[in-house]
Amino acid sequence: MSERKSEPGARPAVGRRRRWLRPQMFPYLLLVPAVVFELLIHIVPMVFGVVISFLKLTALYIRNWSQAPFVGFENFRIGLNTHGAIGSALVHSFLITLAYTVLVVAGSWGFGVAAALLVNSEFRGRGWFRTLFLIPYTLPIYVAVIAWEFMLQQNTGSINTLLVDDLHILKNPPFWLIGGKAFWSLVMTALWRSWPFAFLLVLAALQNIPQDLYEAAAVDGASRWRQFRSITLPQIRPVSTVVVLVLFLWTFNDFNTPYILFGQSPPSAADLLSLHIYVNSFVDLNFGLGAAMSTLLLIFLFIVSVVYVRLLRVGSEENA
Amino acid sequence: MNGRGISRKEFLKAGGGALAGASVVGLAGCGGGQSSGGSSGGGGGKAGKTLTYWASNQAPTLQDDRRILSKAISDFRKKTGIKVKLQVIGWPDLFNRITTAISSGQGPDVLNIGNTWSPTFQQTGAFLPFDQGALGAIGGKDKFIETAYHTSGMHEPYPSVPLYGLAYGLFYNKAMFEQAGIKSPPRTWDEFVAVARKLTKPPKQWGFALEGASITENAHWAFILGQQQGGSLFKGNKPTFDSPGVVRGVAQYVGFIDKDRIVAPQDAQYGTGTQSPTDFAKGKAAMLIWQNNIMTNLKSYGMKESQYGTSYMPIPKPLPPGGKPIMSHTAGINISIFKNTQNRKGALQFVRFMTDRKTQVYLNQQFGSLPVNKEAASDPAFHTENLRVFQDVYANHSAPMPLVPDEGQMETLVGGAVKTLFGKAATGRVGTSDVKSQLAAASQKMAAGGGA
């Protein structure tokens, strides 16, 4: 020991062990399992997906996909060629998905805020309403969507019974699951499923707003609307931004709703991107093309997320 | 880990297949993939005395399938000592399960496939080819009805052999025909429409019922009516879905809703394969054109066999130039062996057992299908008044669906296009130009996608 101490620049073994186990390292050590699983579950398959997008991976090669020929950007070219049938169908599907996402996210947020405001004030039976509002979110997605599928049937569905036989709003029962109205059926079903999520988070945010802000505003003569605009909205803004981003990503990627409602061949008006990619990959057995479409979707969602987050950061700095 | 670890190629081989599916799903954010193989993993089991068998759904319920097959499997065990682990898989899942099994290499030993899938699966090379040796082990190809045998793949040696035979035919409600004063079932399409109009009394009763949202039904109809009209879905390997004959055939089929008005518009959204047979069984539709195995379903829906008659699918009269008087595609279910089975001998024994006379008589009687074994086909059980038509159509008036590598993709694209057209027909009017443009787009998608 004494000899070692005398050596210039030498550090004791104990000291080295101490440095390795520095307390600052401990949190990183705890993160290792999560990082490993994240890599295995998300990152590695994602990288494989990108690799596949450069291959002509069709039924011929599914048994030994490493033999699939490399085709460079050919799958991307086919997917982006808007003059071709596949490219134009992809663009059509993208636009449908965009419209669907905007409507569902905006509607979910709007309903969520309205419902949260409603049950945030004191009244008898408030707890029941809170529970009631959460039912769509607690139901298994398959059960919820299949129930809508039954209700939307043209000849036997309860929606047409209500509109035609009970309320006499319509003379003839419309088709909700085929043709152009399929899009609105999709929006309605997804909206019904999603809004309680916004409701739940916004309600939590509302409960954290100090009451004295409203009292002060009331003393200053601010109307209810003014209080909502100047106090409630800014206070729930951080939660709302997260809600909108998460709902956007979930809705844009929604596979379950269209698949359960329409199966593998949705009407053109309801051909959402996730299902479109699924059909190209797993039904048509063209995994290369499907992976290229998925990669394009991934890039789009990544850009949207980055832009959204940056915009919000700028906004909060300005507000500050 | 040793110093060099595994090579890139080894890694890709080991994990790549499974990840291929998972990656696309992961990227797309969807969940279509299925785990496969169950406990069998690679099939066979170490003892070599156990086989895993994926059976398709033939009976009205999966439980019925299990009950029927269990008896046959038990006979097989008594005979050979080989245990068979049975899994009955519904049609909506079977294709995915098989493709996932192929990509991961983890599949059953023996499995059922739709016979129209055989060309697609043949090119994957995942199934044991029935070459001279394998055919010899199962009793030779001569035991099969020739038409049935030739639905087994693109070219010999085939990746499958036939198991159950099916053909389309016309079912008609005897009481409704009698009430309307109709003496005999229609044999031409003109007669068919005239009879159906007579029997249509909307909104409660319609002349005919169909499944407008069923992709596979639509694809079959497009093929059959297209052939009758002199059209073809392929020229060589090139898709020609919008050839004039196919366009005429599809326009005729879709026109049953909007032009002829003999089908309830709601049939455009039927796609489960149970709704129009139920309407027929309940007397809401007077005619149904379906494969013979629907007879077991009709019974379960409460319709007695004496209440309906069967006849041939109509044909155009006169036939247009190039038109063929076919009345069905050669439909049916095949049986295959996974190439990487660890119990090849046992698997071949099982296929032999399943396609032998005695088992064929039992299973086809139970499932309402037709035997593919020549000797079994002569059994009196399959020569009943109602089944005779199907026997004849299957053996003499059917043609196999196009035996091309992309058959599966063709069914999706053509069937999907027809489904869209039905959607339009139910809410408006479909012109020949609509039919042509939809089929042209489907054809273009197939050509551009490269498929297989």
Tab-separated table of N, CA and C in Angstrom, chain B residues 202-323:
chain	number	residue	atom	x	y	z
B	202	PRO	N	-90.051	-5.981	-51.603
B	202	PRO	CA	-89.338	-5.206	-50.592
B	202	PRO	C	-90.307	-4.541	-49.606
B	203	PRO	N	-89.926	-4.271	-48.377
B	203	PRO	CA	-88.560	-4.472	-47.891
B	203	PRO	C	-88.381	-5.814	-47.185
B	204	LYS	N	-89.449	-6.639	-47.125
B	204	LYS	CA	-89.332	-7.872	-46.319
B	204	LYS	C	-88.774	-9.060	-47.087
B	205	GLN	N	-89.019	-9.104	-48.376
B	205	GLN	CA	-88.609	-10.291	-49.127
B	205	GLN	C	-87.878	-9.907	-50.409
B	206	TRP	N	-86.776	-10.589	-50.657
B	206	TRP	CA	-85.976	-10.295	-51.838
B	206	TRP	C	-85.727	-11.580	-52.617
B	207	GLY	N	-85.486	-11.398	-53.904
B	207	GLY	CA	-85.297	-12.573	-54.755
B	207	GLY	C	-83.992	-13.314	-54.483
B	208	PHE	N	-82.977	-12.575	-54.078
B	208	PHE	CA	-81.646	-13.166	-53.988
B	208	PHE	C	-80.887	-12.497	-52.843
B	209	ALA	N	-79.955	-13.239	-52.240
B	209	ALA	CA	-79.127	-12.659	-51.174
B	209	ALA	C	-77.656	-12.887	-51.493
B	210	LEU	N	-76.819	-11.906	-51.190
B	210	LEU	CA	-75.379	-12.054	-51.432
B	210	LEU	C	-74.590	-11.347	-50.336
B	211	GLU	N	-73.278	-11.533	-50.355
B	211	GLU	CA	-72.407	-10.921	-49.341
B	211	GLU	C	-71.513	-9.894	-50.031
B	212	GLY	N	-72.030	-8.685	-50.175
B	212	GLY	CA	-71.328	-7.660	-50.950
B	212	GLY	C	-70.037	-7.161	-50.327
B	213	ALA	N	-69.864	-7.360	-49.031
B	213	ALA	CA	-68.640	-6.857	-48.391
B	213	ALA	C	-67.623	-7.964	-48.134
B	214	SER	N	-67.907	-9.147	-48.650
B	214	SER	CA	-66.953	-10.248	-48.464
B	214	SER	C	-65.941	-10.244	-49.604
B	215	ILE	N	-64.699	-9.998	-49.240
B	215	ILE	CA	-63.640	-9.891	-50.249
B	215	ILE	C	-63.499	-11.200	-51.042
B	216	THR	N	-63.488	-12.324	-50.324
B	216	THR	CA	-63.252	-13.587	-51.028
B	216	THR	C	-64.440	-13.959	-51.920
B	217	GLU	N	-65.655	-13.777	-51.396
B	217	GLU	CA	-66.836	-14.070	-52.224
B	217	GLU	C	-66.800	-13.228	-53.497
B	218	ASN	N	-66.515	-11.936	-53.319
B	218	ASN	CA	-66.478	-11.030	-54.474
B	218	ASN	C	-65.443	-11.471	-55.503
B	219	ALA	N	-64.275	-11.883	-55.006
B	219	ALA	CA	-63.213	-12.303	-55.931
B	219	ALA	C	-63.641	-13.566	-56.695
B	220	HIS	N	-64.297	-14.495	-55.975
B	220	HIS	CA	-64.759	-15.721	-56.647
B	220	HIS	C	-65.780	-15.388	-57.738
B	221	TRP	N	-66.724	-14.527	-57.385
B	221	TRP	CA	-67.760	-14.147	-58.358
B	221	TRP	C	-67.145	-13.441	-59.572
B	222	ALA	N	-66.185	-12.556	-59.303
B	222	ALA	CA	-65.536	-11.842	-60.412
B	222	ALA	C	-64.872	-12.843	-61.347
B	223	PHE	N	-64.272	-13.876	-60.772
B	223	PHE	CA	-63.606	-14.891	-61.595
B	223	PHE	C	-64.638	-15.692	-62.393
B	224	ILE	N	-65.666	-16.189	-61.705
B	224	ILE	CA	-66.629	-17.082	-62.371
B	224	ILE	C	-67.419	-16.333	-63.455
B	225	LEU	N	-67.995	-15.165	-63.058
B	225	LEU	CA	-68.786	-14.424	-64.042
B	225	LEU	C	-67.891	-13.872	-65.152
B	226	GLY	N	-66.671	-13.510	-64.793
B	226	GLY	CA	-65.709	-13.040	-65.803
B	226	GLY	C	-65.436	-14.131	-66.831
B	227	GLN	N	-65.240	-15.356	-66.350
B	227	GLN	CA	-65.000	-16.490	-67.262
B	227	GLN	C	-66.219	-16.732	-68.145
B	228	GLN	N	-67.403	-16.662	-67.546
B	228	GLN	CA	-68.629	-16.869	-68.332
B	228	GLN	C	-68.749	-15.820	-69.445
B	229	GLN	N	-68.233	-14.611	-69.130
B	229	GLN	CA	-68.346	-13.510	-70.099
B	229	GLN	C	-67.138	-13.440	-71.031
B	230	GLY	N	-66.256	-14.400	-70.940
B	230	GLY	CA	-65.102	-14.430	-71.846
B	230	GLY	C	-63.935	-13.592	-71.363
B	231	GLY	N	-63.943	-13.213	-70.106
B	231	GLY	CA	-62.839	-12.395	-69.571
B	231	GLY	C	-61.849	-13.228	-68.790
B	232	SER	N	-60.745	-12.608	-68.457
B	232	SER	CA	-59.734	-13.325	-67.692
B	232	SER	C	-59.044	-12.358	-66.742
B	233	LEU	N	-58.768	-12.821	-65.546
B	233	LEU	CA	-58.125	-11.940	-64.560
B	233	LEU	C	-56.633	-11.773	-64.826
B	234	PHE	N	-56.061	-12.702	-65.550
B	234	PHE	CA	-54.628	-12.629	-65.862
B	234	PHE	C	-54.364	-13.028	-67.300
B	235	LYS	N	-53.349	-12.382	-67.867
B	235	LYS	CA	-52.806	-12.844	-69.139
B	235	LYS	C	-51.391	-13.252	-68.815
B	236	GLY	N	-51.135	-14.529	-68.740
B	236	GLY	CA	-49.851	-14.982	-68.187
B	236	GLY	C	-49.814	-14.601	-66.722
B	237	ASN	N	-48.784	-13.866	-66.334
B	237	ASN	CA	-48.716	-13.381	-64.951
B	237	ASN	C	-49.152	-11.921	-64.841
B	238	LYS	N	-49.594	-11.337	-65.959
B	238	LYS	CA	-49.969	-9.917	-65.968
B	238	LYS	C	-51.434	-9.758	-65.572
B	239	PRO	N	-51.722	-8.932	-64.560
B	239	PRO	CA	-53.118	-8.754	-64.165
B	239	PRO	C	-53.931	-8.014	-65.224
B	240	THR	N	-55.086	-8.557	-65.537
B	240	THR	CA	-55.981	-7.899	-66.508
B	240	THR	C	-57.385	-7.863	-65.896
B	241	PHE	N	-57.459	-7.308	-64.687
B	241	PHE	CA	-58.742	-7.295	-63.979
B	241	PHE	C	-59.803	-6.495	-64.724
B	242	ASP	N	-59.339	-5.531	-65.544
B	242	ASP	CA	-60.304	-4.680	-66.245
B	242	ASP	C	-60.538	-5.144	-67.679
B	243	SER	N	-60.270	-6.423	-67.941
B	243	SER	CA	-60.579	-6.933	-69.290
B	243	SER	C	-62.099	-6.892	-69.473
B	244	PRO	N	-62.556	-6.659	-70.728
B	244	PRO	CA	-63.998	-6.430	-70.941
B	244	PRO	C	-64.896	-7.502	-70.328
B	245	GLY	N	-64.489	-8.764	-70.424
B	245	GLY	CA	-65.326	-9.851	-69.889
B	245	GLY	C	-65.480	-9.745	-68.381
B	246	VAL	N	-64.382	-9.444	-67.683
B	246	VAL	CA	-64.449	-9.329	-66.223
B	246	VAL	C	-65.303	-8.115	-65.842
B	247	VAL	N	-65.129	-7.016	-66.575
B	247	VAL	CA	-65.934	-5.817	-66.296
B	247	VAL	C	-67.423	-6.141	-66.457
B	248	ARG	N	-67.744	-6.864	-67.531
B	248	ARG	CA	-69.166	-7.228	-67.748
B	248	ARG	C	-69.671	-8.118	-66.608
B	249	GLY	N	-68.834	-9.072	-66.221
B	249	GLY	CA	-69.226	-9.998	-65.151
B	249	GLY	C	-69.459	-9.275	-63.831
B	250	VAL	N	-68.533	-8.375	-63.468
B	250	VAL	CA	-68.666	-7.654	-62.196
B	250	VAL	C	-69.865	-6.695	-62.263
B	251	ALA	N	-70.039	-6.052	-63.430
B	251	ALA	CA	-71.184	-5.138	-63.581
B	251	ALA	C	-72.502	-5.903	-63.394
B	252	GLN	N	-72.535	-7.120	-63.915
B	252	GLN	CA	-73.730	-7.948	-63.767
B	252	GLN	C	-73.982	-8.261	-62.282
B	253	TYR	N	-72.912	-8.619	-61.570
B	253	TYR	CA	-73.033	-8.999	-60.154
B	253	TYR	C	-73.483	-7.806	-59.302
B	254	VAL	N	-72.807	-6.659	-59.493
B	254	VAL	CA	-73.157	-5.463	-58.714
B	254	VAL	C	-74.551	-4.974	-59.101
B	255	GLY	N	-74.882	-5.186	-60.380
B	255	GLY	CA	-76.186	-4.729	-60.890
B	255	GLY	C	-77.374	-5.434	-60.242
B	256	PHE	N	-77.151	-6.547	-59.570
B	256	PHE	CA	-78.268	-7.216	-58.878
B	256	PHE	C	-78.884	-6.284	-57.824
B	257	ILE	N	-78.057	-5.362	-57.322
B	257	ILE	CA	-78.590	-4.432	-56.316
B	257	ILE	C	-79.218	-3.205	-56.961
B	258	ASP	N	-78.466	-2.511	-57.828
B	258	ASP	CA	-78.983	-1.214	-58.294
B	258	ASP	C	-79.739	-1.275	-59.617
B	259	LYS	N	-79.375	-2.185	-60.491
B	259	LYS	CA	-80.047	-2.227	-61.799
B	259	LYS	C	-81.265	-3.172	-61.755
B	260	ASP	N	-81.007	-4.386	-61.321
B	260	ASP	CA	-82.096	-5.378	-61.309
B	260	ASP	C	-82.985	-5.267	-60.066
B	261	ARG	N	-82.428	-4.710	-58.997
B	261	ARG	CA	-83.157	-4.523	-57.728
B	261	ARG	C	-83.765	-5.826	-57.200
B	262	ILE	N	-82.963	-6.873	-57.261
B	262	ILE	CA	-83.439	-8.166	-56.758
B	262	ILE	C	-82.763	-8.534	-55.436
B	263	VAL	N	-81.851	-7.670	-54.994
B	263	VAL	CA	-81.104	-7.912	-53.756
B	263	VAL	C	-81.306	-6.718	-52.824
B	264	ALA	N	-81.495	-6.984	-51.546
B	264	ALA	CA	-81.662	-5.887	-50.583
B	264	ALA	C	-80.383	-5.051	-50.522
B	265	PRO	N	-80.516	-3.718	-50.576
B	265	PRO	CA	-79.296	-2.893	-50.535
B	265	PRO	C	-78.407	-3.201	-49.333
B	266	GLN	N	-79.014	-3.618	-48.214
B	266	GLN	CA	-78.177	-3.875	-47.029
B	266	GLN	C	-77.197	-5.039	-47.241
B	267	ASP	N	-77.468	-5.871	-48.241
B	267	ASP	CA	-76.540	-6.978	-48.506
B	267	ASP	C	-75.155	-6.460	-48.903
B	268	ALA	N	-75.106	-5.201	-49.341
B	268	ALA	CA	-73.811	-4.609	-49.712
B	268	ALA	C	-72.872	-4.545	-48.521
B	269	GLN	N	-73.408	-4.542	-47.309
B	269	GLN	CA	-72.530	-4.474	-46.138
B	269	GLN	C	-72.388	-5.826	-45.431
B	270	TYR	N	-72.942	-6.867	-46.044
B	270	TYR	CA	-72.768	-8.210	-45.466
B	270	TYR	C	-71.375	-8.731	-45.820
B	271	GLY	N	-70.655	-9.174	-44.807
B	271	GLY	CA	-69.306	-9.659	-45.114
B	271	GLY	C	-68.831	-10.776	-44.214
B	272	THR	N	-69.694	-11.252	-43.338
B	272	THR	CA	-69.246	-12.267	-42.390
B	272	THR	C	-69.384	-13.682	-42.930
B	273	GLY	N	-70.099	-13.821	-44.033
B	273	GLY	CA	-70.328	-15.165	-44.569
B	273	GLY	C	-71.483	-15.870	-43.886
B	274	THR	N	-72.174	-15.164	-43.030
B	274	THR	CA	-73.311	-15.789	-42.335
B	274	THR	C	-74.610	-15.025	-42.568
B	275	GLN	N	-74.488	-13.745	-42.960
B	275	GLN	CA	-75.694	-12.915	-42.998
B	275	GLN	C	-76.649	-13.268	-44.132
B	276	SER	N	-76.131	-13.409	-45.345
B	276	SER	CA	-77.066	-13.749	-46.429
B	276	SER	C	-77.588	-15.189	-46.299
B	277	PRO	N	-76.772	-16.172	-45.859
B	277	PRO	CA	-77.369	-17.495	-45.612
B	277	PRO	C	-78.464	-17.443	-44.538
B	278	THR	N	-78.267	-16.586	-43.536
B	278	THR	CA	-79.303	-16.456	-42.505
B	278	THR	C	-80.577	-15.884	-43.117
B	279	ASP	N	-80.439	-14.854	-43.945
B	279	ASP	CA	-81.617	-14.266	-44.602
B	279	ASP	C	-82.345	-15.316	-45.439
B	280	PHE	N	-81.557	-16.158	-46.107
B	280	PHE	CA	-82.170	-17.216	-46.924
B	280	PHE	C	-82.909	-18.213	-46.023
B	281	ALA	N	-82.241	-18.608	-44.958
B	281	ALA	CA	-82.849	-19.592	-44.047
B	281	ALA	C	-84.110	-19.048	-43.387
B	282	LYS	N	-84.149	-17.726	-43.177
B	282	LYS	CA	-85.305	-17.123	-42.506
B	282	LYS	C	-86.408	-16.708	-43.482
B	283	GLY	N	-86.203	-16.994	-44.754
B	283	GLY	CA	-87.238	-16.677	-45.739
B	283	GLY	C	-87.251	-15.217	-46.171
B	284	LYS	N	-86.162	-14.490	-45.876
B	284	LYS	CA	-86.097	-13.091	-46.325
B	284	LYS	C	-85.564	-12.990	-47.746
B	285	ALA	N	-84.942	-14.065	-48.207
B	285	ALA	CA	-84.465	-14.120	-49.593
B	285	ALA	C	-84.829	-15.484	-50.157
B	286	ALA	N	-85.239	-15.489	-51.444
B	286	ALA	CA	-85.725	-16.741	-52.024
B	286	ALA	C	-84.605	-17.595	-52.614
B	287	MET	N	-83.489	-16.942	-52.973
B	287	MET	CA	-82.394	-17.717	-53.587
B	287	MET	C	-81.048	-17.305	-52.989
B	288	LEU	N	-80.141	-18.253	-53.055
B	288	LEU	CA	-78.794	-18.023	-52.540
B	288	LEU	C	-77.848	-18.827	-53.420
B	289	ILE	N	-76.729	-18.229	-53.786
B	289	ILE	CA	-75.731	-19.017	-54.530
B	289	ILE	C	-74.519	-19.147	-53.625
B	290	TRP	N	-74.214	-20.379	-53.233
B	290	TRP	CA	-73.186	-20.589	-52.205
B	290	TRP	C	-72.519	-21.932	-52.420
B	291	GLN	N	-71.446	-22.139	-51.671
B	291	GLN	CA	-70.778	-23.443	-51.742
B	291	GLN	C	-71.544	-24.466	-50.895
B	292	ASN	N	-71.357	-25.748	-51.226
B	292	ASN	CA	-72.205	-26.796	-50.635
B	292	ASN	C	-72.124	-26.899	-49.109
B	293	ASN	N	-70.986	-26.467	-48.539
B	293	ASN	CA	-70.862	-26.661	-47.088
B	293	ASN	C	-71.783	-25.742	-46.283
B	294	ILE	N	-72.473	-24.827	-46.967
B	294	ILE	CA	-73.395	-23.952	-46.241
B	294	ILE	C	-74.599	-24.756	-45.742
B	295	MET	N	-74.775	-25.959	-46.264
B	295	MET	CA	-75.932	-26.759	-45.857
B	295	MET	C	-75.937	-27.036	-44.354
B	296	THR	N	-74.768	-27.239	-43.786
B	296	THR	CA	-74.722	-27.474	-42.329
B	296	THR	C	-75.117	-26.201	-41.579
B	297	ASN	N	-74.717	-25.040	-42.141
B	297	ASN	CA	-75.106	-23.768	-41.498
B	297	ASN	C	-76.608	-23.537	-41.610
B	298	LEU	N	-77.158	-23.826	-42.781
B	298	LEU	CA	-78.604	-23.616	-42.969
B	298	LEU	C	-79.378	-24.427	-41.939
B	299	LYS	N	-78.882	-25.630	-41.693
B	299	LYS	CA	-79.526	-26.489	-40.701
B	299	LYS	C	-79.447	-25.835	-39.323
B	300	SER	N	-78.266	-25.285	-39.010
B	300	SER	CA	-78.120	-24.664	-37.686
B	300	SER	C	-78.935	-23.367	-37.580
B	301	TYR	N	-79.285	-22.765	-38.732
B	301	TYR	CA	-80.141	-21.562	-38.691
B	301	TYR	C	-81.626	-21.931	-38.671
B	302	GLY	N	-81.912	-23.231	-38.665
B	302	GLY	CA	-83.300	-23.662	-38.508
B	302	GLY	C	-83.998	-24.052	-39.797
B	303	MET	N	-83.268	-24.204	-40.895
B	303	MET	CA	-83.900	-24.580	-42.162
B	303	MET	C	-83.669	-26.070	-42.432
B	304	LYS	N	-84.751	-26.770	-42.688
B	304	LYS	CA	-84.621	-28.203	-42.967
B	304	LYS	C	-84.190	-28.410	-44.418
B	305	GLU	N	-83.516	-29.525	-44.656
B	305	GLU	CA	-83.022	-29.786	-46.010
B	305	GLU	C	-84.178	-29.941	-47.012
B	306	SER	N	-85.313	-30.388	-46.513
B	306	SER	CA	-86.453	-30.564	-47.415
B	306	SER	C	-87.078	-29.236	-47.843
B	307	GLN	N	-86.702	-28.150	-47.149
B	307	GLN	CA	-87.317	-26.848	-47.464
B	307	GLN	C	-86.666	-26.149	-48.650
B	308	TYR	N	-85.493	-26.614	-49.041
B	308	TYR	CA	-84.843	-25.961	-50.185
B	308	TYR	C	-84.417	-26.987	-51.224
B	309	GLY	N	-84.270	-26.474	-52.418
B	309	GLY	CA	-83.747	-27.300	-53.491
B	309	GLY	C	-82.412	-26.739	-53.948
B	310	THR	N	-81.656	-27.543	-54.680
B	310	THR	CA	-80.380	-27.036	-55.199
B	310	THR	C	-80.345	-27.216	-56.708
B	311	SER	N	-79.628	-26.313	-57.334
B	311	SER	CA	-79.508	-26.377	-58.789
B	311	SER	C	-78.168	-25.764	-59.210
B	312	TYR	N	-77.976	-25.645	-60.517
B	312	TYR	CA	-76.710	-25.127	-61.030
B	312	TYR	C	-76.689	-23.604	-61.002
B	313	MET	N	-75.502	-23.038	-60.841
B	313	MET	CA	-75.384	-21.588	-61.007
B	313	MET	C	-75.731	-21.274	-62.462
B	314	PRO	N	-76.587	-20.260	-62.702
B	314	PRO	CA	-76.955	-19.967	-64.091
B	314	PRO	C	-75.748	-19.551	-64.943
B	315	ILE	N	-75.937	-19.627	-66.236
B	315	ILE	CA	-74.908	-19.138	-67.174
B	315	ILE	C	-75.600	-18.230	-68.198
B	316	PRO	N	-74.861	-17.394	-68.893
B	316	PRO	CA	-75.505	-16.546	-69.912
B	316	PRO	C	-75.917	-17.400	-71.105
B	317	LYS	N	-76.993	-17.041	-71.712
B	317	LYS	CA	-77.431	-17.756	-72.915
B	317	LYS	C	-77.863	-16.729	-73.953
B	318	PRO	N	-77.222	-16.663	-75.099
B	318	PRO	CA	-76.066	-17.465	-75.498
B	318	PRO	C	-74.789	-16.971	-74.802
B	319	LEU	N	-73.819	-17.840	-74.754
B	319	LEU	CA	-72.534	-17.446	-74.167
B	319	LEU	C	-71.861	-16.417	-75.069
B	320	PRO	N	-71.318	-15.355	-74.504
B	320	PRO	CA	-70.602	-14.389	-75.342
B	320	PRO	C	-69.321	-15.002	-75.910
B	321	PRO	N	-68.731	-14.386	-76.945
B	321	PRO	CA	-67.513	-14.960	-77.530
B	321	PRO	C	-66.439	-15.177	-76.463
B	322	GLY	N	-65.880	-16.354	-76.452
B	322	GLY	CA	-64.831	-16.680	-75.473
B	322	GLY	C	-65.379	-17.095	-74.120
B	323	GLY	N	-66.678	-16.984	-73.929
B	323	GLY	CA	-67.280	-17.319	-72.638
B	323	GLY	C	-67.234	-18.815	-72.357
